[in-house]
Amino acid sequence: MALVLHSGKTNKNAYKALIAAEYSGVKVQLVENFEMGVTNKTPEFLKMNPIGKVPVLETPDGPIFESNAIARYVTKLKADNPLFGSSTIDYGHIEQWIDFASLEIDTNISRWLCPRWGFASHLPPAEEAAIAALKRALGALNSHLASSTYLVGHSVTLADIITTCNLFTGFSFIMTKSFTSEFPHVERYFWTLVNQPIFSKILGEVKQAESVPPVAGKKPAQPKEAAKPKAKVEPKKEEKTKEPEPAAEEEAPKPKPKNPLDLLPPSPMVLDDWKRLYSNTKSNFREVAIKGFWDMYDPEGYSLWFCDYKYNDENTVSFVTLNKVGGFLQRMDLARKYAFGKMLIIGSEPPYKVKGLWLFRGQDIPKFIMDECYDMELYEWTKVDINDEEQKERVSQMIEDHEPFEGEALLDAKCFK
């Protein structure tokens, strides 16, 4: 009995098995005349998968459902299949990225896309959370791919097949160029994979979404207000109540709650004025910009923090280290209104040291930044004591990219403003 895959022809979960089969030299036949919503509700299909989800692989030993399990089964049919890597640790990393692609990427793409297709209620807060989680996942993937063509080793593995198929839905239907441009290594990875002959044979021509699809279907009804005492109704007003009114969900959205930092007492230090001074000072930097900074600095409305990367011994490749810092600054974009930062990459040879200086609104590192930007946990954070002249001088040197810095050359310096 041949292996028969029960699914429609455009199901990205079916693509996983079909691509794995092509790489493994395994024959998998896609069932004919499959109609989603009809075929998968028949008694015959429900015997193979009681909840009616697709795809399902029909094998001589019985059916298998769940797309990742099917892809693993097909791959296992070839002895010593390189899609599983060349060592036990390779296999562990492959499984790691399969789980990551499913739980962090596929799940959040679905949470963003499905409500817009009308398959679930559209809740703006839930959508924002899904997009934030997806960006975090893509940021992590982008950092890994900064120094790698593939997820594991130097050739395609099952991890690449499953990750690419999961990204396929996002790139094709909701992740526009303006969204993915923040993750250039993910872009390079995705387009490299989908244009390889075997991927292209199964996926066909892949085009990136040009816009985010509009919300389809009915939005959840708003909670009813408590009953109010009835007032006398004049005839004309009674007629008006019979006229159709806009649905509650079509009303203008309520303003978002203010960021707690916006509720702090006003500060005499205007962050944009400092950023403008920093950007426009082309000469006499110490006398103009640094002096201007200390004249502007409000120690009650702002705080200064040193950060030191915890894993400097891993910074053995210069461009990887630079990309790591660049990715961190991209993910700090959510803090642009409330922060200014300098990141120094130090050393003339590896391992390179990464140290930073950050100016934050308020007396603590803002909680929303700690919660949303996972890179924050990769650094040790120390609050600057501006009454300590040595620390104050260190702040000045970091702002001006002083070289040598603490006796060492600067590989690069990056600014967040």
Coordinates of N, CA, C and O in Angstrom, one line a residue, residues 283-342:
S283 N 31.5 68.8 15.9 CA 32.8 69.1 16.4 C 32.8 69.6 17.9 O 31.7 69.9 18.4
N284 N 33.9 69.6 18.5 CA 34.0 69.9 19.9 C 32.9 69.2 20.7 O 32.2 69.8 21.6
F285 N 32.8 67.9 20.5 CA 31.8 67.1 21.1 C 31.7 67.1 22.6 O 30.7 67.3 23.2
R286 N 32.9 67.1 23.2 CA 33.0 67.1 24.7 C 32.5 68.4 25.2 O 31.7 68.5 26.2
E287 N 32.9 69.5 24.6 CA 32.5 70.9 25.1 C 31.0 71.2 24.8 O 30.4 71.9 25.5
V288 N 30.5 70.6 23.6 CA 29.1 71.0 23.3 C 28.1 69.9 23.7 O 27.3 70.2 24.5
A289 N 28.3 68.7 23.2 CA 27.2 67.7 23.5 C 27.3 67.2 24.9 O 26.3 67.1 25.6
I290 N 28.5 66.8 25.4 CA 28.6 66.3 26.7 C 28.2 67.3 27.8 O 27.5 67.0 28.7
K291 N 28.7 68.5 27.6 CA 28.4 69.6 28.5 C 26.9 69.8 28.5 O 26.2 70.0 29.5
G292 N 26.3 69.8 27.2 CA 24.9 70.0 27.1 C 24.1 68.9 27.8 O 23.0 69.2 28.4
F293 N 24.6 67.7 27.7 CA 23.9 66.6 28.3 C 23.8 66.8 29.8 O 22.7 66.7 30.4
W294 N 24.9 67.1 30.5 CA 24.9 67.3 31.9 C 24.1 68.5 32.3 O 23.5 68.5 33.4
D295 N 24.0 69.5 31.5 CA 23.2 70.7 31.8 C 21.7 70.3 31.7 O 20.9 70.8 32.5
M296 N 21.4 69.4 30.8 CA 20.0 69.0 30.6 C 19.5 67.9 31.6 O 18.4 67.9 32.0
Y297 N 20.5 67.1 32.0 CA 20.1 65.9 32.7 C 19.3 66.2 34.0 O 19.7 67.0 34.8
D298 N 18.2 65.5 34.1 CA 17.3 65.6 35.3 C 17.3 64.3 36.1 O 16.7 63.3 35.7
P299 N 18.1 64.3 37.2 CA 18.3 63.0 37.9 C 17.0 62.6 38.7 O 16.9 61.4 39.1
E300 N 16.0 63.4 38.7 CA 14.7 63.0 39.4 C 13.8 62.4 38.3 O 13.0 61.6 38.7
G301 N 13.8 62.9 37.1 CA 12.9 62.4 36.1 C 13.5 61.3 35.2 O 12.8 60.6 34.5
Y302 N 14.8 61.1 35.3 CA 15.5 60.1 34.5 C 16.5 59.4 35.3 O 16.9 59.8 36.4
S303 N 17.0 58.2 34.8 CA 18.0 57.5 35.4 C 19.0 56.9 34.4 O 18.6 56.7 33.2
L304 N 20.2 56.8 34.8 CA 21.3 56.2 33.9 C 21.7 54.8 34.3 O 21.8 54.6 35.5
W305 N 21.9 54.0 33.3 CA 22.2 52.6 33.7 C 23.4 52.1 32.8 O 23.4 52.3 31.6
F306 N 24.4 51.4 33.4 CA 25.4 50.7 32.7 C 24.9 49.2 32.4 O 24.2 48.7 33.3
C307 N 25.2 48.7 31.3 CA 24.9 47.3 31.0 C 26.1 46.5 30.5 O 26.9 47.1 29.7
D308 N 26.3 45.3 30.9 CA 27.4 44.5 30.5 C 26.9 43.1 30.1 O 26.2 42.5 30.8
Y309 N 27.3 42.8 28.9 CA 26.8 41.5 28.3 C 27.4 40.3 29.2 O 28.6 40.3 29.5
K310 N 26.5 39.4 29.5 CA 26.9 38.3 30.4 C 27.8 37.2 29.8 O 28.5 36.5 30.5
Y311 N 27.7 37.1 28.4 CA 28.4 36.0 27.8 C 29.4 36.5 26.7 O 29.4 36.0 25.6
N312 N 30.3 37.4 27.2 CA 31.3 37.9 26.2 C 32.2 36.9 25.7 O 32.8 37.0 24.6
D313 N 32.4 35.8 26.4 CA 33.3 34.7 25.9 C 32.8 34.1 24.6 O 33.5 33.5 23.9
E314 N 31.5 34.3 24.3 CA 30.9 33.7 23.1 C 31.1 34.7 21.9 O 30.8 34.3 20.8
N315 N 31.5 35.9 22.2 CA 31.7 36.9 21.1 C 33.0 36.7 20.3 O 33.9 37.5 20.4
T316 N 33.1 35.6 19.6 CA 34.3 35.3 18.9 C 34.4 35.7 17.4 O 35.4 35.6 16.8
V317 N 33.2 36.1 16.9 CA 33.2 36.5 15.5 C 32.7 37.9 15.4 O 31.6 38.2 15.9
S318 N 33.4 38.8 14.8 CA 33.1 40.2 14.9 C 31.7 40.5 14.3 O 30.9 41.2 14.9
F319 N 31.4 40.1 13.1 CA 30.1 40.5 12.5 C 28.9 39.9 13.2 O 27.9 40.5 13.2
V320 N 29.1 38.7 13.8 CA 28.0 38.1 14.6 C 27.8 38.9 15.8 O 26.6 39.2 16.2
T321 N 28.8 39.4 16.5 CA 28.7 40.2 17.6 C 28.0 41.5 17.3 O 27.1 42.0 18.0
L322 N 28.4 42.1 16.1 CA 27.8 43.4 15.7 C 26.3 43.2 15.4 O 25.4 44.0 15.7
N323 N 26.0 42.0 14.7 CA 24.6 41.7 14.4 C 23.7 41.5 15.7 O 22.6 41.9 15.8
K324 N 24.4 40.9 16.7 CA 23.7 40.7 18.0 C 23.3 42.0 18.6 O 22.2 42.1 19.1
V325 N 24.2 42.9 18.6 CA 23.9 44.2 19.2 C 22.9 45.0 18.3 O 22.0 45.6 18.9
G326 N 23.0 44.9 17.0 CA 22.1 45.5 16.1 C 20.7 45.0 16.3 O 19.7 45.8 16.4
G327 N 20.5 43.7 16.5 CA 19.2 43.1 16.8 C 18.6 43.6 18.1 O 17.4 43.8 18.2
F328 N 19.5 43.7 19.1 CA 19.0 44.2 20.4 C 18.4 45.6 20.2 O 17.3 45.9 20.7
L329 N 19.1 46.5 19.5 CA 18.7 47.8 19.3 C 17.4 47.9 18.5 O 16.5 48.7 18.8
Q330 N 17.2 47.0 17.6 CA 16.0 46.9 16.8 C 14.8 46.6 17.7 O 13.7 47.1 17.7
R331 N 15.0 45.6 18.6 CA 14.0 45.2 19.5 C 13.7 46.2 20.6 O 12.6 46.1 21.3
M332 N 14.6 47.1 20.8 CA 14.3 48.2 21.8 C 13.5 49.3 21.2 O 13.2 50.3 21.9
D333 N 13.0 49.2 20.0 CA 12.3 50.2 19.3 C 11.1 50.7 20.1 O 10.7 51.8 20.1
L334 N 10.5 49.7 20.9 CA 9.3 50.0 21.7 C 9.6 51.1 22.8 O 8.7 51.7 23.3
A335 N 10.9 51.3 23.1 CA 11.3 52.2 24.1 C 11.8 53.6 23.6 O 12.2 54.4 24.4
R336 N 11.6 53.8 22.3 CA 12.3 55.0 21.7 C 11.8 56.3 22.3 O 12.6 57.2 22.5
K337 N 10.6 56.4 22.7 CA 10.0 57.6 23.3 C 10.6 57.9 24.7 O 10.5 59.0 25.1
Y338 N 11.1 56.8 25.3 CA 11.5 57.0 26.7 C 13.0 56.7 27.0 O 13.4 56.6 28.2
A339 N 13.8 56.5 26.0 CA 15.2 56.1 26.2 C 16.1 56.6 25.2 O 15.8 57.0 24.1
F340 N 17.4 56.6 25.6 CA 18.5 56.9 24.7 C 19.6 55.9 25.2 O 19.8 55.6 26.3
G341 N 20.3 55.3 24.2 CA 21.3 54.3 24.5 C 22.6 54.4 23.7 O 22.5 54.8 22.5
K342 N 23.7 54.0 24.2 CA 24.9 53.8 23.5 C 25.4 52.4 23.8 O 25.5 51.9 25.0

